[in-house]
Coordinates of C-alpha atoms in Angstrom, one line a residue:
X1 CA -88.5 14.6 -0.5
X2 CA -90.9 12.5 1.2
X3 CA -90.7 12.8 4.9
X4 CA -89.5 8.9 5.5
X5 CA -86.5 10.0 3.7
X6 CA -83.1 11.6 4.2
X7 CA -81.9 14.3 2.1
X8 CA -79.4 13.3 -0.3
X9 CA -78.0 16.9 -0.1
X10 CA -78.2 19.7 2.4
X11 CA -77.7 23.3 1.9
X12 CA -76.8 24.5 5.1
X13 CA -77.0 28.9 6.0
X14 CA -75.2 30.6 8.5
X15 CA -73.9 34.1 6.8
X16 CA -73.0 36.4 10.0
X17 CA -71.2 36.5 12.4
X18 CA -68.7 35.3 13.0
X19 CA -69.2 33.8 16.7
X20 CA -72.4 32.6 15.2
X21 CA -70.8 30.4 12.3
X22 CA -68.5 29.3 14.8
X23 CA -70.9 27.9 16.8
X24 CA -72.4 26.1 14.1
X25 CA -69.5 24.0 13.2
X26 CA -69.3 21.5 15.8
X27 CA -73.3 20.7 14.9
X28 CA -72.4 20.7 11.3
X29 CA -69.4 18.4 11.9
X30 CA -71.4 16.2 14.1
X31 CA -74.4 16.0 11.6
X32 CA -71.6 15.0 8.6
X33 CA -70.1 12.2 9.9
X34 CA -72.9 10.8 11.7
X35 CA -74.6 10.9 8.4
X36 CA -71.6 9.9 5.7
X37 CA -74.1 9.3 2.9
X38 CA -75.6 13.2 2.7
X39 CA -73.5 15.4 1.2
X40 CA -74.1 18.7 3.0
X41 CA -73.0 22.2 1.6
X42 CA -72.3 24.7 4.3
X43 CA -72.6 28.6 2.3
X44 CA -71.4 31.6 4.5
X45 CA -69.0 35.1 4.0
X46 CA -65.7 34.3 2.7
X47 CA -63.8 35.3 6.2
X48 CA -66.2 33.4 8.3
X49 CA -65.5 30.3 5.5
X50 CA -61.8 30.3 6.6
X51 CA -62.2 28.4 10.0
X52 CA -63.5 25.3 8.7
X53 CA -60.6 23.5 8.7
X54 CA -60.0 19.8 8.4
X55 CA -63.7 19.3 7.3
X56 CA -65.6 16.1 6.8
X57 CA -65.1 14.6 3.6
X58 CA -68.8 15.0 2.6
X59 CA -68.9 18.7 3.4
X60 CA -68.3 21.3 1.3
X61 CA -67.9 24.9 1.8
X62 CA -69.0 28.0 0.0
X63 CA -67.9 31.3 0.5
X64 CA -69.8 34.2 -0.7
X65 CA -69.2 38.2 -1.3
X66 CA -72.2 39.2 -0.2
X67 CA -70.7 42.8 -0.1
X68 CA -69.9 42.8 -3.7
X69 CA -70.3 39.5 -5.8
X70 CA -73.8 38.6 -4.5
X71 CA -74.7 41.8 -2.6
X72 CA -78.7 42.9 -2.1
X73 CA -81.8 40.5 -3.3
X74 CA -80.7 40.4 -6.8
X75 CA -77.4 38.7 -5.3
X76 CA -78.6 36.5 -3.5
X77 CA -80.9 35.5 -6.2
X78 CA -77.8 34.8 -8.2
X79 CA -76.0 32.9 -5.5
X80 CA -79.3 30.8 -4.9
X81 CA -79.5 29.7 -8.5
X82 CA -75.9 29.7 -8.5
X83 CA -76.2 27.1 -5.5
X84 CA -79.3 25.4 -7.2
X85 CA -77.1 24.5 -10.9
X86 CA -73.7 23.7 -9.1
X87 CA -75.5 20.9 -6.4
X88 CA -77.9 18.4 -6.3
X89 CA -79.9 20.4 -3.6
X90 CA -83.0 18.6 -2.0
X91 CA -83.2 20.5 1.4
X92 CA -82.3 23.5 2.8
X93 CA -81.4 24.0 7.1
X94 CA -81.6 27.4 7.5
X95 CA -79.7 28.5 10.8
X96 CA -79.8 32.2 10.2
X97 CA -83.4 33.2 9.5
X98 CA -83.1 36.7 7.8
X99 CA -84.2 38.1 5.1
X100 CA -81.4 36.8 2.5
X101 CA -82.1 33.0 3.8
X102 CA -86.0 33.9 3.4
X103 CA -85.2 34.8 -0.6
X104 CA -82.9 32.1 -0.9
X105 CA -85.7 29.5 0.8
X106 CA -88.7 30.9 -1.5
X107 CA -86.6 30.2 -4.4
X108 CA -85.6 26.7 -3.4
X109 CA -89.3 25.7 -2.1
X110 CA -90.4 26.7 -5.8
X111 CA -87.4 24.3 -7.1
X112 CA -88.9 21.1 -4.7
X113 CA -86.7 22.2 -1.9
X114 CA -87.2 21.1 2.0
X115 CA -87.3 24.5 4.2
X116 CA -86.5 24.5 7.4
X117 CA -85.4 27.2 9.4
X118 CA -84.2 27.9 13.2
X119 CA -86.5 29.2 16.0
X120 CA -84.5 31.8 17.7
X121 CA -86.9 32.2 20.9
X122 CA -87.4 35.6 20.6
X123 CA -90.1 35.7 22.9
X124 CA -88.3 33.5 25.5
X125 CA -85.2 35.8 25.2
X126 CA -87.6 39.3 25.4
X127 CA -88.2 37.6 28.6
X128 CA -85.5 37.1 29.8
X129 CA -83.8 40.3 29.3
X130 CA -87.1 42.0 30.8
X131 CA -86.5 40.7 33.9
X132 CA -89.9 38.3 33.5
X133 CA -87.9 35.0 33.5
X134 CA -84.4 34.1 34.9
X135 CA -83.5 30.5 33.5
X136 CA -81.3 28.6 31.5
X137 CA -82.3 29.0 27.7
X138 CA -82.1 26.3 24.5
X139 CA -78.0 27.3 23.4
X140 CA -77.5 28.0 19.8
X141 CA -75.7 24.3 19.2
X142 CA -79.0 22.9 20.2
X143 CA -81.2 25.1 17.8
X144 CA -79.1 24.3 15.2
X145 CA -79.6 20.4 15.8
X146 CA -83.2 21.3 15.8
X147 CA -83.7 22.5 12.1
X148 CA -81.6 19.5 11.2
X149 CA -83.3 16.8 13.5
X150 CA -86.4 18.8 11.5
X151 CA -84.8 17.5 8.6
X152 CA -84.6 13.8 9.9
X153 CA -80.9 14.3 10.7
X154 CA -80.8 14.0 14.4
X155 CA -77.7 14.2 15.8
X156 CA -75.4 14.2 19.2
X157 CA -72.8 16.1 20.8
X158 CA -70.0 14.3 20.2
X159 CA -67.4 16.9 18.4
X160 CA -64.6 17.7 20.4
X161 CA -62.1 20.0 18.4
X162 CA -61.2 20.6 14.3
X163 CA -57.9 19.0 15.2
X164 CA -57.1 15.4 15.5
X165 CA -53.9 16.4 17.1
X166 CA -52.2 19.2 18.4
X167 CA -50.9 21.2 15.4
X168 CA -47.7 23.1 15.9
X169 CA -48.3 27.0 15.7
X170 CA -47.6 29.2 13.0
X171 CA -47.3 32.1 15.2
X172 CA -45.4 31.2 18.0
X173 CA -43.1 28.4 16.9
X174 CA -43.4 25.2 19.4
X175 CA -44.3 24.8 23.0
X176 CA -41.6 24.4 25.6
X177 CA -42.1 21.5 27.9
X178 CA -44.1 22.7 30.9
X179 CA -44.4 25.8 29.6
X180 CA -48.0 27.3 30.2
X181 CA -49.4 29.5 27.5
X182 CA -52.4 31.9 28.5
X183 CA -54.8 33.4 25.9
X184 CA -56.4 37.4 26.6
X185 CA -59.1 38.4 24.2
X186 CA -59.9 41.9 25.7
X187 CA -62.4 42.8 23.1
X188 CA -66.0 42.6 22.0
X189 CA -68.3 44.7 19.8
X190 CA -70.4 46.2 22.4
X191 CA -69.6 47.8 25.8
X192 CA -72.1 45.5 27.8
X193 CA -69.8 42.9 27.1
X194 CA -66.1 44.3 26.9
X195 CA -64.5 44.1 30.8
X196 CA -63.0 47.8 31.8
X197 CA -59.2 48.2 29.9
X198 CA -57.7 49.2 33.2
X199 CA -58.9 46.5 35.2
X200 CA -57.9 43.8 32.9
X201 CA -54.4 45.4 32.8
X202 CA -54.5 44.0 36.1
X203 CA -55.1 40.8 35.6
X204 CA -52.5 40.8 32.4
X205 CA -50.1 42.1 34.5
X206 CA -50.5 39.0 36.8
X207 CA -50.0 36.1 34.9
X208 CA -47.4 37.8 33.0
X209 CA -45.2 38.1 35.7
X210 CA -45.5 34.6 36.3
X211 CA -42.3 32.5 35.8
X212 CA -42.5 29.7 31.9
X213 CA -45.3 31.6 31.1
X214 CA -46.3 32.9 27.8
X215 CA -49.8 35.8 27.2
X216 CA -51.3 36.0 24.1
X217 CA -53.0 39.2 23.3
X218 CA -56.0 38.2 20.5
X219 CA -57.0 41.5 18.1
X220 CA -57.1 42.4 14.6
X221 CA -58.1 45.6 14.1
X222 CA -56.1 48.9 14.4
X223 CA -57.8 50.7 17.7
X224 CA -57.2 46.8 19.0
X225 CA -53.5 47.1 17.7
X226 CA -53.3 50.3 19.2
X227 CA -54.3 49.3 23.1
X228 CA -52.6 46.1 22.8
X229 CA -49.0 47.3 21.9
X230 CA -48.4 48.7 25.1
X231 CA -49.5 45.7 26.9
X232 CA -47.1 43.3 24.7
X233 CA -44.0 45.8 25.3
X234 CA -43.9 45.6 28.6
X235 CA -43.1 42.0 29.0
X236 CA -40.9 39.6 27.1
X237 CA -43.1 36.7 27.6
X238 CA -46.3 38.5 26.1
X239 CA -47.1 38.6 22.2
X240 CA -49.5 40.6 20.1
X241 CA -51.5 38.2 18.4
X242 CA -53.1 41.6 16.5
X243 CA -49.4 42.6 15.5
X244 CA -49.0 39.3 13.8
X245 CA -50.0 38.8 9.9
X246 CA -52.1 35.6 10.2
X247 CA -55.8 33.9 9.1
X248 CA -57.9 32.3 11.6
X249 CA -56.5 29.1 10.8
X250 CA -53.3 30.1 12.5
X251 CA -55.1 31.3 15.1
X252 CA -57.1 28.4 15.7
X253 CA -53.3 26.6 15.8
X254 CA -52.6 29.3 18.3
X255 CA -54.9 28.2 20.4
X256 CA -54.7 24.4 20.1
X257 CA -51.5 25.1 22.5
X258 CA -52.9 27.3 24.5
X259 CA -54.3 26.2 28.8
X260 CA -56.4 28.6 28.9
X261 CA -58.1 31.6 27.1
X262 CA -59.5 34.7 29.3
X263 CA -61.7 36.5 27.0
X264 CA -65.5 38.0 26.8
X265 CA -69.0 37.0 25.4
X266 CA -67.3 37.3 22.3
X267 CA -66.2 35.6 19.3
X268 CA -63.1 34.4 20.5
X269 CA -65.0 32.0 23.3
X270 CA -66.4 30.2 20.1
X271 CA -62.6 30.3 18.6
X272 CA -61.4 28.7 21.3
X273 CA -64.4 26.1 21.8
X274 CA -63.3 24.7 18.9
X275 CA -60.4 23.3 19.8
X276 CA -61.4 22.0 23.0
X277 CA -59.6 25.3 24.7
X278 CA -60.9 26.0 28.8
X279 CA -62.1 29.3 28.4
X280 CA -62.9 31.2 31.0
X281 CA -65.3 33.9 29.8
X282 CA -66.4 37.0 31.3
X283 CA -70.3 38.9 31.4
X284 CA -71.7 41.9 32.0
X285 CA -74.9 43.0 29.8
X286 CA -75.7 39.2 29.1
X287 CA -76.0 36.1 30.6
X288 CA -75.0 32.5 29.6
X289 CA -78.8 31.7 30.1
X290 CA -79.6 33.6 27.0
X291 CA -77.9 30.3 25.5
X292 CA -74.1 31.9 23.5
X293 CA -72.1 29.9 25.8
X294 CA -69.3 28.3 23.9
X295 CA -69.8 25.0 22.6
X296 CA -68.4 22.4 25.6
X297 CA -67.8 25.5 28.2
X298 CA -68.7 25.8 31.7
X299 CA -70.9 28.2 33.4
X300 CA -68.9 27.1 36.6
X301 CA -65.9 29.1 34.8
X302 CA -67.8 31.9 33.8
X303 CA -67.3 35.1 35.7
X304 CA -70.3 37.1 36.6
X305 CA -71.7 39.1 38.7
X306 CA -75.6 38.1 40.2
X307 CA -77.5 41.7 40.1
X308 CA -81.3 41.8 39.6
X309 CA -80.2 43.9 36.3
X310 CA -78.7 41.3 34.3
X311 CA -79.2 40.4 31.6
X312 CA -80.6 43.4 30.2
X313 CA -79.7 42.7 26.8
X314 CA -79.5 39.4 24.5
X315 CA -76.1 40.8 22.3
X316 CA -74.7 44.0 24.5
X317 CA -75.6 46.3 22.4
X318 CA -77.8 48.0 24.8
X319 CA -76.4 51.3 26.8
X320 CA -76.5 50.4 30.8
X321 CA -79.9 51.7 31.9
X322 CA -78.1 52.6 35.2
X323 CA -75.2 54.6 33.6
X324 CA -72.4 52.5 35.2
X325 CA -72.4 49.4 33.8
X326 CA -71.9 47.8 37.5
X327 CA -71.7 44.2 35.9
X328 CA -68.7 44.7 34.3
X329 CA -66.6 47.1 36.8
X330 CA -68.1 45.4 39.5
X331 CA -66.0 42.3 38.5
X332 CA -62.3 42.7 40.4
X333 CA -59.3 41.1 38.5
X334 CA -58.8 38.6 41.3
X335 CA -62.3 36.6 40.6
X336 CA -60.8 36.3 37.0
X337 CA -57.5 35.3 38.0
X338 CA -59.0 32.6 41.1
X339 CA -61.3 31.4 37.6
X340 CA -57.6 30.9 35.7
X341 CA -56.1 29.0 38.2
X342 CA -59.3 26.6 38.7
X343 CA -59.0 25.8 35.0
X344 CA -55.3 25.1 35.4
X345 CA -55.7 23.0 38.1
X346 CA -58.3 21.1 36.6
X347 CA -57.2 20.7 32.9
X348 CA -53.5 20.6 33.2
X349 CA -52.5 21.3 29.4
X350 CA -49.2 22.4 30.3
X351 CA -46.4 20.2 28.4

């Protein structure tokens, strides 16, 4: 492909996780239909594959096993030449950059394919979390546009949710007029990032007990079905979202209708970003500098603390060097609740 030139089709690579893939689609749906005459292909894990809804005509997407069907290097040989036979593949944005997307770009080079991979900042972020730096960092959704802009397929911002309307929800049934309805998503893999159970009890209790309004619980899993029943059977007007048999195209529904989310540096942010959903998101062990802020977000509804400490890690996954993890339980439920009521008053959803 010679470098004047715009790839007639793109293979785009984003396999894990999931908060990660979701960050990618606005970029990707930008990059499609600013571009309607590349066809782009968009390969990633089969649950991940299940939010891109209401896609671009001129993007496809692959989901892959890579725990069975294309697991290990032989795998993802398999898929790669899988990839190579089914499309007419001429360059390859890679916005992962491990070692399966370093197998899969070594075979395509060898088959003519343009490379081009993302530049995580490693360094930048090693210095940030060291304490050697303290500044806003390149986000994700820009990184991404980088390896395409690479490709020459600049792009802007312009992608505002999946839907083109409000969709009506599959788990909740419609909206009453004026009613507000208020998103939680306690949870996150790490405990640098997951707000103290007790303390956001606190703030749950709070809205619930306000009058037309309706709490969400988000979860999946059974220790999240577990601490959530409780919650959801103490009020009428609160629903387990985790109790609830559904794929994350009802939840992205769910949230369509939703004013606000409360929820952590966690995937659910980047569920709710893309659907244009206020979110206001809660930090301990990492910083919105480190550049995971949901896609149209604002740090202004972030909840923080400002401690010389922070951030000490890029993901969370770090154990608090002080014992106590002080960001976190040094947050009281009434900054998060004063953060819910800004959003309220600012983006009035409530119909």
């Amino acid at each position: 492909m010679a470098k004047s030139e715009q790839p007639r089709c793109v293979l785009v690579t984003r396999f894990s996780a999931l908060g990660d893939v979701a960050i990618a689609v606005p970029v990707l749906y930008d990059v499609c239909r600013t571009y309607p005459g590349t066809h782009f292909v968009f390969v990633t894990r089969e649950r991940a594959a299940t939010m891109m809804v209401n896609t671009p005509e001129n993007l496809t997407v692959v989901p892959a096993n890579l725990s069975t069907e294309y697991h290990g290097l032989w795998g993802i040989v398999r898929l790669t030449r899988k990839l190579l036979r089914d499309y007419p593949i001429d360059a390859l944005a890679d916005l992962h950059s491990v070692l399966r997307t370093w197998v899969m770009g070594a075979i395509m080079r060898l088959h003519g394919v343009t490379v081009k991979r993302i530049d995580k900042g490693h360094s930048q972020k090693r210095a940030l979390t060291s304490g050697k730096m303290h500044r806003q960092l390149k986000s994700s959704h820009e990184r991404y546009r980088d390896v395409l802009a690479q490709l020459g397929l600049p792009t802007e911002p312009r992608f505002t949710s999946i839907f083109d309307h409000r969709p009506a929800s599959s788990i909740h049934g419609k909206k009453a007029p004026g009613e507000c309805w208020i998103a939680i998503a306690p949870f996150s893999q790490h405990q640098g990032k997951v707000y103290p159970y007790d303390k956001l009890r606190q703030v749950f209790n709070t809205l619930a007990q306000r009058p037309n309004t309706h709490i969400f619980l988000m979860g999946g899993g059974e220790k999240e079905k577990q601490l959530l029943a409780p919650w959801a059977q103490a009020y009428d007007n609160a629903t387990s979202v985790a109790h609830i048999r559904h794929t994350i195209g009802d939840e992205l529904s769910l949230l369509a209708n939703c004013d606000v989310m409360v929820s952590m540096d966690s995937a659910n942010m980047h569920l709710a970003s893309l659907v244009g959903l206020p979110v206001v998101s809660v930090w301990g062990a990492t910083h919105p500098y480190c550049g995971f802020m949901g896609y149209g977000q604002e740090e202004a509804h972030a909840v923080q603390l400002d401690l010389p400490c922070r951030p000490c890690s890029v993901f969370g996954q770090k154990k608090c060097k002080l014992g106590d993890y002080r960001c976190l339980t040094g947050i009281t439920p009434e900054m998060i609740v004063i953060q819910v009521d800004k959003v309220l008053k600012t983006f009035p959803r409530c119909q």
